[in-house]
JSON list of C-alpha atoms in Angstrom, two decimals:
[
{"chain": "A", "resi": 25, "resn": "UNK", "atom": "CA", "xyz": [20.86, 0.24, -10.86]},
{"chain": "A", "resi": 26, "resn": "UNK", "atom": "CA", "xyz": [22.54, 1.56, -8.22]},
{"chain": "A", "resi": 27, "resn": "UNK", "atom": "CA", "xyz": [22.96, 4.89, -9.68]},
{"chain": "A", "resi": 28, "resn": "UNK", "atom": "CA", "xyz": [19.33, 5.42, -10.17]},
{"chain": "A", "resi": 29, "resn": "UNK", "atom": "CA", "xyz": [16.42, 6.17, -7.51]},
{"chain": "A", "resi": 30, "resn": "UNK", "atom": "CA", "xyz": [12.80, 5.92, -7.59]},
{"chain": "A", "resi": 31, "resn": "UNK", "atom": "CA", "xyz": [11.12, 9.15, -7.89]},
{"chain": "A", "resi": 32, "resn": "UNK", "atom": "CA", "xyz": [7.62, 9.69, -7.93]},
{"chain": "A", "resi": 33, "resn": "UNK", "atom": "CA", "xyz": [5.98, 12.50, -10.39]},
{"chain": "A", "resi": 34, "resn": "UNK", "atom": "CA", "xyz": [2.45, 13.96, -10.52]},
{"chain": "A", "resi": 35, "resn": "UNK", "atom": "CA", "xyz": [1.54, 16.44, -13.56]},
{"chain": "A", "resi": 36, "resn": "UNK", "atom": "CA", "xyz": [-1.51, 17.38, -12.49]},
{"chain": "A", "resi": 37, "resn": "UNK", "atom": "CA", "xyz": [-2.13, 19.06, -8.98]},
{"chain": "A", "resi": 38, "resn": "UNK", "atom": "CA", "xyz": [-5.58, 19.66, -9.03]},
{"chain": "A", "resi": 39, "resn": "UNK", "atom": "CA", "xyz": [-5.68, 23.44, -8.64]},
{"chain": "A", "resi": 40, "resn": "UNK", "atom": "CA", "xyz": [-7.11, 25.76, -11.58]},
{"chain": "A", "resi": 41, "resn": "UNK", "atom": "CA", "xyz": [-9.49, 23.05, -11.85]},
{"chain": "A", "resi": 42, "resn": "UNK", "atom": "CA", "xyz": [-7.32, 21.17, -13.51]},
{"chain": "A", "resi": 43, "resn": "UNK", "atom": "CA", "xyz": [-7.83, 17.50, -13.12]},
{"chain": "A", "resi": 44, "resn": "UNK", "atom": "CA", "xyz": [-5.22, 15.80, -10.88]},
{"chain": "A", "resi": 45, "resn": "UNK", "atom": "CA", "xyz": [-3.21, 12.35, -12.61]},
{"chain": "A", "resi": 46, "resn": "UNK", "atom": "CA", "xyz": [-2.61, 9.90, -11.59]},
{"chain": "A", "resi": 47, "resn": "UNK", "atom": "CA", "xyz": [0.91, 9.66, -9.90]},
{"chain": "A", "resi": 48, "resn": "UNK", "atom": "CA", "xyz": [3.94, 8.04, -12.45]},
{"chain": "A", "resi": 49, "resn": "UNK", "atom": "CA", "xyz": [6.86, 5.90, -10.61]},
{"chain": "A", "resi": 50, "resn": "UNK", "atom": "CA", "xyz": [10.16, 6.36, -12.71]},
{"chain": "A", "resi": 51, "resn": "UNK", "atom": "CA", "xyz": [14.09, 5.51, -12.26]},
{"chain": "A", "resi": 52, "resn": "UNK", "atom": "CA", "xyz": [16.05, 8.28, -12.42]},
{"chain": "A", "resi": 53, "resn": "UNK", "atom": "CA", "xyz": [19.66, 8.38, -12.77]},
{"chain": "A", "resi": 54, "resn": "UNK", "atom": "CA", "xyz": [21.71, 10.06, -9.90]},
{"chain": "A", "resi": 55, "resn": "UNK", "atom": "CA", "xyz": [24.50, 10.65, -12.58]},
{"chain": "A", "resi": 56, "resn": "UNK", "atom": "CA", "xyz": [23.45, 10.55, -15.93]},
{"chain": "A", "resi": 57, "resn": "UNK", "atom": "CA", "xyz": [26.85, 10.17, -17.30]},
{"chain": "A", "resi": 58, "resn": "UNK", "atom": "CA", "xyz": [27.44, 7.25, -14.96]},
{"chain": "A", "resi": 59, "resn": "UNK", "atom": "CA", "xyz": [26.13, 4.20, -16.88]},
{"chain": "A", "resi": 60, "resn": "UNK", "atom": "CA", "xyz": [26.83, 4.16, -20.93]},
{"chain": "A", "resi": 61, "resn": "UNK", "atom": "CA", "xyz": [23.86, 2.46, -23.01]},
{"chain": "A", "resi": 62, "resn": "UNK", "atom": "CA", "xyz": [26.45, 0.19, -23.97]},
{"chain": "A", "resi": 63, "resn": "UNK", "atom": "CA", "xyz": [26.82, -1.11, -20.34]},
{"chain": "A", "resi": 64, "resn": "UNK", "atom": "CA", "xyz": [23.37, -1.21, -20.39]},
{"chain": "A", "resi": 65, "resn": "UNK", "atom": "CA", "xyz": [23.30, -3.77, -23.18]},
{"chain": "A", "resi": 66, "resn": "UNK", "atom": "CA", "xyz": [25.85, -5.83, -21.91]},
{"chain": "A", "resi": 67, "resn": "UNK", "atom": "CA", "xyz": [24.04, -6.20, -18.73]},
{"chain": "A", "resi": 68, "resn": "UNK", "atom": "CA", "xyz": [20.98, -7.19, -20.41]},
{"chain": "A", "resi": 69, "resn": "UNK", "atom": "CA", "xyz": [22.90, -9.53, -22.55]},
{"chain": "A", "resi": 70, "resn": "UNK", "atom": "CA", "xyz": [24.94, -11.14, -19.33]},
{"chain": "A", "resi": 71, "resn": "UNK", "atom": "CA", "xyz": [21.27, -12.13, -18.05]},
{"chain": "A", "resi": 72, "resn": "UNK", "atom": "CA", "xyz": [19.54, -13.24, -21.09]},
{"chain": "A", "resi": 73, "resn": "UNK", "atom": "CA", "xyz": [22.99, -15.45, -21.48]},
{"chain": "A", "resi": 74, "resn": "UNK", "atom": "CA", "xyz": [22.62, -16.56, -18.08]},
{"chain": "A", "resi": 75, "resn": "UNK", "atom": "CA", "xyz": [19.34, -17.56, -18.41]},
{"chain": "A", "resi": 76, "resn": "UNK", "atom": "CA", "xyz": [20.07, -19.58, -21.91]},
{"chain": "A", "resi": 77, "resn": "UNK", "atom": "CA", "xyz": [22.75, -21.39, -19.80]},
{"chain": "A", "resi": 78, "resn": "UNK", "atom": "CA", "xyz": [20.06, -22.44, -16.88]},
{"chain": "A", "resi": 79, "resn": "UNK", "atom": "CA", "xyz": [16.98, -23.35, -19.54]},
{"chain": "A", "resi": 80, "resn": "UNK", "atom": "CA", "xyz": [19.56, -25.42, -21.29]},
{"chain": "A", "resi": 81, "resn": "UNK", "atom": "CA", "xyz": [21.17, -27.07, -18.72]},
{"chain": "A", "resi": 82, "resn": "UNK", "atom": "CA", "xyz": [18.35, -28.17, -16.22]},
{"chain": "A", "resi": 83, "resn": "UNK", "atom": "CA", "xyz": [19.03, -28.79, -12.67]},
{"chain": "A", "resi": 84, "resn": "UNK", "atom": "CA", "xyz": [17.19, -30.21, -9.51]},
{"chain": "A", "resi": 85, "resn": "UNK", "atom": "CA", "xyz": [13.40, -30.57, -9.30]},
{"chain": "A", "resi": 86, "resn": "UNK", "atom": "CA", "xyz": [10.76, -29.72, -12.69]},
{"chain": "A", "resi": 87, "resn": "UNK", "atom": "CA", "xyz": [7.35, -28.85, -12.15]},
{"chain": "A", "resi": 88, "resn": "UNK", "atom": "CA", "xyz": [5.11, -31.11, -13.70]},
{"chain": "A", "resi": 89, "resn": "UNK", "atom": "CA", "xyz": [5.18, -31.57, -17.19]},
{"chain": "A", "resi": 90, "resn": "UNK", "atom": "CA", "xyz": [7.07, -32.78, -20.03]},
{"chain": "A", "resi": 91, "resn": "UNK", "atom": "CA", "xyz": [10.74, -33.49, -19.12]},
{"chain": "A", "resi": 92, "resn": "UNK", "atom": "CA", "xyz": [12.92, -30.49, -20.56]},
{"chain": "A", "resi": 93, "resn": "UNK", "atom": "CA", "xyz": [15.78, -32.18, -22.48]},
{"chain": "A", "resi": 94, "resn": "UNK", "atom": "CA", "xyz": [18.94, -30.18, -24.11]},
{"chain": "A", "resi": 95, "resn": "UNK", "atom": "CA", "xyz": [18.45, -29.24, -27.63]},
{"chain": "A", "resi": 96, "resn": "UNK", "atom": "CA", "xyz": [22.37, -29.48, -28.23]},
{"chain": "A", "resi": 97, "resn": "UNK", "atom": "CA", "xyz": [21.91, -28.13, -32.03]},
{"chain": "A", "resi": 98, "resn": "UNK", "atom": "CA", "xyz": [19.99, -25.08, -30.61]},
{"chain": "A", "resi": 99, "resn": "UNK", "atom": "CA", "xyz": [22.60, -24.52, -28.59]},
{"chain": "A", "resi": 100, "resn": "UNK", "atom": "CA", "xyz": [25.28, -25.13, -31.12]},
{"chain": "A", "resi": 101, "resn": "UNK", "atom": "CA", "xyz": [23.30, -22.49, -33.62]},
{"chain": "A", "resi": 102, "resn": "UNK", "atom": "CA", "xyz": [22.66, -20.01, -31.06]},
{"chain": "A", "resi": 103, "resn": "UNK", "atom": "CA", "xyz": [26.58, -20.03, -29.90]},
{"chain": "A", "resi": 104, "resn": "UNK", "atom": "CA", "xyz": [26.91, -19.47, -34.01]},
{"chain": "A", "resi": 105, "resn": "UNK", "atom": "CA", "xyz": [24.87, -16.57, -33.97]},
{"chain": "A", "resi": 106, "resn": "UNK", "atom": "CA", "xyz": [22.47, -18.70, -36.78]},
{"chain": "A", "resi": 107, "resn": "UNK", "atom": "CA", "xyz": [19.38, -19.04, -34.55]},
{"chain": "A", "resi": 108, "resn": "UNK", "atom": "CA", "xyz": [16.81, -16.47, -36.44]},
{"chain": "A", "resi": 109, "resn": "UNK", "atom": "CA", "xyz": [14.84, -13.54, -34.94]},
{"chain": "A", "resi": 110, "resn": "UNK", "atom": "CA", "xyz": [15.86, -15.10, -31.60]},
{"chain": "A", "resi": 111, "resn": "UNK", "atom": "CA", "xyz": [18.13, -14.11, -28.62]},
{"chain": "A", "resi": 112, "resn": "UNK", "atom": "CA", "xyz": [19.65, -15.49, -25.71]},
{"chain": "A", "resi": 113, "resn": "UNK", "atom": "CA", "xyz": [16.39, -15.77, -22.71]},
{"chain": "A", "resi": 114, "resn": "UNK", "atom": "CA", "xyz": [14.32, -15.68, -25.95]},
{"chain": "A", "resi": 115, "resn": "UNK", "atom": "CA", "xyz": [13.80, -19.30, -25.00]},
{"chain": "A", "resi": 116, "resn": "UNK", "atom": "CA", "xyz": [11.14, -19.34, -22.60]},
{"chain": "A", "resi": 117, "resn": "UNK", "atom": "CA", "xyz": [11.12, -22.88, -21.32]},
{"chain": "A", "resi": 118, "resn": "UNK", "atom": "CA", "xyz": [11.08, -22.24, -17.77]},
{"chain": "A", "resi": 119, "resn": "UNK", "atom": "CA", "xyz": [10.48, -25.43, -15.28]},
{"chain": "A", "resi": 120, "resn": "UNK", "atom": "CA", "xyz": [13.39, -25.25, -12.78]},
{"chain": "A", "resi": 121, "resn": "UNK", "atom": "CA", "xyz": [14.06, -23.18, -9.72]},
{"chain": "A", "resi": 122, "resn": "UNK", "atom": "CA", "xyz": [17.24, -21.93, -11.16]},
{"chain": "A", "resi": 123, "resn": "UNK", "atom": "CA", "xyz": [15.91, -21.04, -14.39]},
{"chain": "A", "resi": 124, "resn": "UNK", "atom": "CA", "xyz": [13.28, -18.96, -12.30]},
{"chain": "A", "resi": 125, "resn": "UNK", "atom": "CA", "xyz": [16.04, -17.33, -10.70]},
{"chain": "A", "resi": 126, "resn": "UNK", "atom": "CA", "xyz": [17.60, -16.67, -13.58]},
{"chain": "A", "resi": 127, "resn": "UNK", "atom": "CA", "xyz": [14.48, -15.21, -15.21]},
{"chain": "A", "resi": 128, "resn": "UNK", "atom": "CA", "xyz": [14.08, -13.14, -12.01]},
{"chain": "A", "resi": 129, "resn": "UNK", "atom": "CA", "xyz": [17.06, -11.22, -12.70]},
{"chain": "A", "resi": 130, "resn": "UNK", "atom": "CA", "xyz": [16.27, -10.53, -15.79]},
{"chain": "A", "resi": 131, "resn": "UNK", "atom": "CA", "xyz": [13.11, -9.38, -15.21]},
{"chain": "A", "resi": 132, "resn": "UNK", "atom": "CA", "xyz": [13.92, -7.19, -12.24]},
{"chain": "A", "resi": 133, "resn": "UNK", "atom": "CA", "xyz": [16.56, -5.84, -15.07]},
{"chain": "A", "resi": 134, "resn": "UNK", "atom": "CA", "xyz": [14.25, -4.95, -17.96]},
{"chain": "A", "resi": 135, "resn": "UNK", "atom": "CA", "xyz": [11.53, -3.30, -15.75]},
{"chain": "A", "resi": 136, "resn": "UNK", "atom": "CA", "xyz": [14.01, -1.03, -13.64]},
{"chain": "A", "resi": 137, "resn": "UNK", "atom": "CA", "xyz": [15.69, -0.53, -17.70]},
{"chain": "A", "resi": 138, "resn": "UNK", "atom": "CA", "xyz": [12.12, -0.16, -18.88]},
{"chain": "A", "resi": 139, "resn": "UNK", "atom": "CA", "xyz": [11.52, 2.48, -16.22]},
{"chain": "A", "resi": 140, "resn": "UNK", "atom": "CA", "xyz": [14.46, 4.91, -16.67]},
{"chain": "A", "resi": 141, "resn": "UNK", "atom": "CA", "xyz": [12.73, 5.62, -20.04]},
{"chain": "A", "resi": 142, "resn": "UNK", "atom": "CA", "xyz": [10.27, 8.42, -19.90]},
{"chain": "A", "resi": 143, "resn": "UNK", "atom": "CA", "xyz": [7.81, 7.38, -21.16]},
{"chain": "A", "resi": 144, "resn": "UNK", "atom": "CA", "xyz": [8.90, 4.07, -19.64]},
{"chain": "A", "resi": 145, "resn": "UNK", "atom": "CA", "xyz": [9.50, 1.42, -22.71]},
{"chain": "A", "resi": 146, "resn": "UNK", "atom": "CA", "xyz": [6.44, -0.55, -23.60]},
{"chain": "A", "resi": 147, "resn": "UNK", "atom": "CA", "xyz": [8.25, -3.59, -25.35]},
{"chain": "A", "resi": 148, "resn": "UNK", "atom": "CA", "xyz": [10.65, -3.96, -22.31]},
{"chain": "A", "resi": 149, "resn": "UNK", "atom": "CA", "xyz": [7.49, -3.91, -19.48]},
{"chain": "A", "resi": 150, "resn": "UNK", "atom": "CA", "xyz": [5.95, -6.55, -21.28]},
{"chain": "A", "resi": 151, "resn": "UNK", "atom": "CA", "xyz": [8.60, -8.79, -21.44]},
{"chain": "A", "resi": 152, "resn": "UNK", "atom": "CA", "xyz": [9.31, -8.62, -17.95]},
{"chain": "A", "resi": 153, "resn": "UNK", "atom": "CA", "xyz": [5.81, -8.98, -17.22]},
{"chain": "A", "resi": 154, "resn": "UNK", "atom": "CA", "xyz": [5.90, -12.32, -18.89]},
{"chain": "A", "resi": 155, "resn": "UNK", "atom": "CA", "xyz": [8.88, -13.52, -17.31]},
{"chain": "A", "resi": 156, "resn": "UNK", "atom": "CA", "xyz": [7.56, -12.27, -14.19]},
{"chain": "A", "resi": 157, "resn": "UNK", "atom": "CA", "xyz": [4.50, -14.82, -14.60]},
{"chain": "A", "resi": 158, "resn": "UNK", "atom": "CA", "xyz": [6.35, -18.07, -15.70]},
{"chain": "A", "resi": 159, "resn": "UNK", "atom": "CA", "xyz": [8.83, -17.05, -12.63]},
{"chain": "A", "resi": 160, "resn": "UNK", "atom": "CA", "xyz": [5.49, -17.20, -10.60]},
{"chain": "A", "resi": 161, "resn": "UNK", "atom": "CA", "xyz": [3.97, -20.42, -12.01]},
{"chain": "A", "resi": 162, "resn": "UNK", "atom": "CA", "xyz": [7.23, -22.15, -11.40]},
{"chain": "A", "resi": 163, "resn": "UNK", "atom": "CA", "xyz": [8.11, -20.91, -7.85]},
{"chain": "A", "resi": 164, "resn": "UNK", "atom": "CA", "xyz": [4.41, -21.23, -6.85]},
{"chain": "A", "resi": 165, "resn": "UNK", "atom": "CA", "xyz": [4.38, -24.95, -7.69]},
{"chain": "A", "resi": 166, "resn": "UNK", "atom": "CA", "xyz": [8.06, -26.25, -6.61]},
{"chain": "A", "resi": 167, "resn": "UNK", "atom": "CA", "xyz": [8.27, -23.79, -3.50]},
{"chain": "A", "resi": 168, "resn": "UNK", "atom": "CA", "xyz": [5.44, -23.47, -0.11]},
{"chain": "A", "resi": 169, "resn": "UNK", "atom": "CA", "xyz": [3.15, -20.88, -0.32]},
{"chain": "A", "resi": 170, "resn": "UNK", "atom": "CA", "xyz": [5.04, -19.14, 2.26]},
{"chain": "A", "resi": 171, "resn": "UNK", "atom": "CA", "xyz": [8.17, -19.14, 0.94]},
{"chain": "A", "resi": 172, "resn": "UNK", "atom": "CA", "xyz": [10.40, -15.58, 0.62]},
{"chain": "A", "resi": 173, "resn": "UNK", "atom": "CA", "xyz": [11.53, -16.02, -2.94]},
{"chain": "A", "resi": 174, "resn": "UNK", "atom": "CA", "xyz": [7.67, -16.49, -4.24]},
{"chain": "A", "resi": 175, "resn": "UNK", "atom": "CA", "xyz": [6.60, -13.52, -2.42]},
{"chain": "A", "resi": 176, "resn": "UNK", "atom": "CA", "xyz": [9.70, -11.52, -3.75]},
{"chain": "A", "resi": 177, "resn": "UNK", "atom": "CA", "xyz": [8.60, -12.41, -7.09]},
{"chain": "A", "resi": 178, "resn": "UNK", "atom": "CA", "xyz": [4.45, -11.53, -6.40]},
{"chain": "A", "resi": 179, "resn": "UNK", "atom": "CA", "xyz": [6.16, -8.13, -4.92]},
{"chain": "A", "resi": 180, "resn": "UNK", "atom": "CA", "xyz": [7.98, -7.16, -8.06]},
{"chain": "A", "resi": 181, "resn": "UNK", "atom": "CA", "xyz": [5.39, -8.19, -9.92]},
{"chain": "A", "resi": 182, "resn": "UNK", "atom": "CA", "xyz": [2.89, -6.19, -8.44]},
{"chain": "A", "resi": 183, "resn": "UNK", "atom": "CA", "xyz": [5.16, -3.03, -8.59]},
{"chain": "A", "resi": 184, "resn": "UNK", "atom": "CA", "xyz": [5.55, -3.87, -12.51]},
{"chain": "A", "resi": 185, "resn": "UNK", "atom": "CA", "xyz": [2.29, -4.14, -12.69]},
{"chain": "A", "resi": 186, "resn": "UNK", "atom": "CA", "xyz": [1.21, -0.47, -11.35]},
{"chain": "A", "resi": 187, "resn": "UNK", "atom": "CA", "xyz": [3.69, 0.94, -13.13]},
{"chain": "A", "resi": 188, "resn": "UNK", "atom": "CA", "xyz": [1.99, -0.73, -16.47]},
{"chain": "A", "resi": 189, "resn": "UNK", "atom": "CA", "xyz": [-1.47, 0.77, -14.90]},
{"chain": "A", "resi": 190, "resn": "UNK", "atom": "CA", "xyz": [-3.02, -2.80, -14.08]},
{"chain": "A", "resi": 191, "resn": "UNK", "atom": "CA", "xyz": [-3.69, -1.37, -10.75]},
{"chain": "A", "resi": 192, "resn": "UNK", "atom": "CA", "xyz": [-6.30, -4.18, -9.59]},
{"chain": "A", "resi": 193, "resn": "UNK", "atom": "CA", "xyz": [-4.07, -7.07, -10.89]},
{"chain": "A", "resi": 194, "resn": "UNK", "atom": "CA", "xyz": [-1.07, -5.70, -8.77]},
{"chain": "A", "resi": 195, "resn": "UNK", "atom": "CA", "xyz": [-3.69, -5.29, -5.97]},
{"chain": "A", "resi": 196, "resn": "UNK", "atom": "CA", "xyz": [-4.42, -8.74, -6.00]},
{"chain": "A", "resi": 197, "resn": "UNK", "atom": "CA", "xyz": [-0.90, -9.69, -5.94]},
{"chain": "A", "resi": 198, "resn": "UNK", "atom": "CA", "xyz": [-0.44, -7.39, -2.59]},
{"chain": "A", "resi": 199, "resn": "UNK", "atom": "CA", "xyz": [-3.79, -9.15, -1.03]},
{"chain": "A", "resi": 200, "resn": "UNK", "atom": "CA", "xyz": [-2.24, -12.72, -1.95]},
{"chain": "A", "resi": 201, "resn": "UNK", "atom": "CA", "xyz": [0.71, -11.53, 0.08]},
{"chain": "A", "resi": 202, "resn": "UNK", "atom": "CA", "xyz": [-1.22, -10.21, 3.43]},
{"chain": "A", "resi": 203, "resn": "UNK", "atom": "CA", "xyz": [-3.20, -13.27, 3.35]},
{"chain": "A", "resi": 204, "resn": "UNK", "atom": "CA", "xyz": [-0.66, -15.63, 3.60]},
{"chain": "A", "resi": 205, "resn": "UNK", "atom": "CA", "xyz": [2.63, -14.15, 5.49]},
{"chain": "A", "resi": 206, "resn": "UNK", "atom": "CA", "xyz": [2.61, -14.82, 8.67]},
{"chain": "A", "resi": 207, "resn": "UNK", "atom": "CA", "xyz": [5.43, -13.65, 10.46]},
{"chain": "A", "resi": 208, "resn": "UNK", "atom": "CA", "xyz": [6.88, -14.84, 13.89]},
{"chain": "A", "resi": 209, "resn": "UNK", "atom": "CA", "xyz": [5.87, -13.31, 16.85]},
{"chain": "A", "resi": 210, "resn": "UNK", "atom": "CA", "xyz": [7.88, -11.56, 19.36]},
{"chain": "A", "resi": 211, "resn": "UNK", "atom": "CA", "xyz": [8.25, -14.48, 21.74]},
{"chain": "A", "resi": 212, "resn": "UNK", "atom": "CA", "xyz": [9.39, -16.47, 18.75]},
{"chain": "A", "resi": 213, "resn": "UNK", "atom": "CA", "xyz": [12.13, -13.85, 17.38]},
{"chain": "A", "resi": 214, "resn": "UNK", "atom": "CA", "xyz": [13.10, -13.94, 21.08]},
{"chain": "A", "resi": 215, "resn": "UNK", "atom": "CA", "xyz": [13.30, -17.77, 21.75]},
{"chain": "A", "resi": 216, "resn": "UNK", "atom": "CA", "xyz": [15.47, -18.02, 18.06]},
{"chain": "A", "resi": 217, "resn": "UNK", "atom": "CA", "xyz": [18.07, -15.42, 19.17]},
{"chain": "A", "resi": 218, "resn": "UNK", "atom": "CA", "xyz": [18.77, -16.74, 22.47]},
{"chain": "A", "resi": 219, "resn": "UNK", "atom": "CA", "xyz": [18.78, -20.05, 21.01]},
{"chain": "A", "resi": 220, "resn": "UNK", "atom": "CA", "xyz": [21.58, -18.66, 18.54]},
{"chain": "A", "resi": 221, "resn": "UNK", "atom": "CA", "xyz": [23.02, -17.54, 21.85]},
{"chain": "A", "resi": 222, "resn": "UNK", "atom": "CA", "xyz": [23.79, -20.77, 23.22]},
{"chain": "A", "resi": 223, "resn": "UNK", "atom": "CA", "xyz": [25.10, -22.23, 20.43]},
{"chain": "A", "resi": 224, "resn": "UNK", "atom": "CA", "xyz": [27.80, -19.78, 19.76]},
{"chain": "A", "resi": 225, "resn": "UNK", "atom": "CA", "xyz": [31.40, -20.52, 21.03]},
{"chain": "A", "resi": 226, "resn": "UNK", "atom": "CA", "xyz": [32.36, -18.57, 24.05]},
{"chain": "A", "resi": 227, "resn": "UNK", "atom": "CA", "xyz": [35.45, -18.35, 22.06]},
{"chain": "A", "resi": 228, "resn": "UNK", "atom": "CA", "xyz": [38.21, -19.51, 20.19]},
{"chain": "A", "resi": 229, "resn": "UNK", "atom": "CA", "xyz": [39.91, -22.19, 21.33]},
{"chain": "A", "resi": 230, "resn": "UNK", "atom": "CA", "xyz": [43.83, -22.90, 20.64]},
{"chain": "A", "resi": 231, "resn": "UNK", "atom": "CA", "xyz": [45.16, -26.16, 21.15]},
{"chain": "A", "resi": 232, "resn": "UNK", "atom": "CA", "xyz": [48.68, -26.47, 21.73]},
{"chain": "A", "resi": 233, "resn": "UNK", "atom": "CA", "xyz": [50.18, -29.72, 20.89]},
{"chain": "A", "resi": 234, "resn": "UNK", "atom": "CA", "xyz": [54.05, -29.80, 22.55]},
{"chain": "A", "resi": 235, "resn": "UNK", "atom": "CA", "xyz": [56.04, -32.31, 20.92]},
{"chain": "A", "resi": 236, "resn": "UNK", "atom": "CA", "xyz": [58.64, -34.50, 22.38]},
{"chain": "A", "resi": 237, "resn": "UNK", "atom": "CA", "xyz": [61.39, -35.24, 20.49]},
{"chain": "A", "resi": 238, "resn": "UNK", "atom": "CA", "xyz": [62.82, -39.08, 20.47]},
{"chain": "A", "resi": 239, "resn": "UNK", "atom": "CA", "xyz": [65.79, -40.45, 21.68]},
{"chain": "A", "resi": 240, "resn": "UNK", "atom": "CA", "xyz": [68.34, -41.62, 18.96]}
]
């Protein structure tokens, strides 16, 4: 993603009387020889992996619910390549903060993928979108309100989520996220750094041990 930029298009200028649009957000790729579709799909495929490994091995707190157990024969079908009409992420059971991470990457993924397309790719929007929202519901349960990583995700989200044309759903998102940060003041940043200050070495310190060798 790296190669690509954000560039912002609108068809319409209003002149001639013709109607102005509505402006379209879109990747576009610095150097379009620079990425291959088949690095593309082995990117995607890394993640949805990644994510397989984190739904199927759960780790640290659940939100509340039924307790997610391993389904070793899934596992053993899906490493087979027998598990029908299914992929690897397919399986959505998302209750842990590192299969929210997971899912996160992913979903970042498929909507900057989704949005290199022109017209940006349906199938790929929504499925972000709905990992977006289980990402949400997990993070918003397990994490404070406050916390970095749940706004990240209600900031993505919300970006998706213009780009789909749900402009008052994204909207709300954006509200959710000026109502609730509250960032440290001045004084605060101040008091922290020179705090930081104090606790640093003045430098490093060598000790010299001399050694005294024993008589025979």
């Amino acid at each position: 993603l790296y190669e690509y930029k954000m560039v912002v298009s609108n068809d319409g200028d209003g002149k001639g009387g013709q109607q102005s649009l509505p402006k379209k957000k879109q990747y576009v790729a610095l150097n379009p020889d620079g990425i291959t579709q088949q690095q593309w799909k082995a990117a995607e495929e890394h993640l949805r992996e990644a994510l397989q490994v984190a739904i199927d091995n759960p780790r640290g707190k659940q939100i509340q619910g039924q307790p997610q157990k391993q389904n070793k024969n899934k596992q053993k079908q899906r490493k087979k390549g027998k598990t029908q009409g299914s992929r690897p992420g397919d399986d959505k059971t998302i209750q842990t903060l590192s299969a929210a991470s997971a899912a996160q990457n992913l979903a970042v993924f498929l909507k900057s993928l989704a949005m290199t397309e022109d017209p940006p790719n349906p199938q790929r929007m929504a499925k972000a979108k709905e990992l977006y929202k289980q990402v949400e519901h997990v993070r918003g349960q397990l994490l404070p309100f406050d916390h970095p990583d749940l706004y990240a995700t209600k900031y993505s989200l919300a970006e998706l989520l213009e780009a789909m044309g749900e402009q008052d759903e994204a909207n709300v998102l954006r509200q959710e996220i000026i109502d609730t940060y509250d960032p440290p003041s001045s004084s605060e940043t101040e008091k922290a750094e020179e705090e930081d200050k104090e606790e640093e070495p003045l430098g490093r310190v060598v000790v010299v041990e001399k050694t005294v060798a024993s008589k025979s």
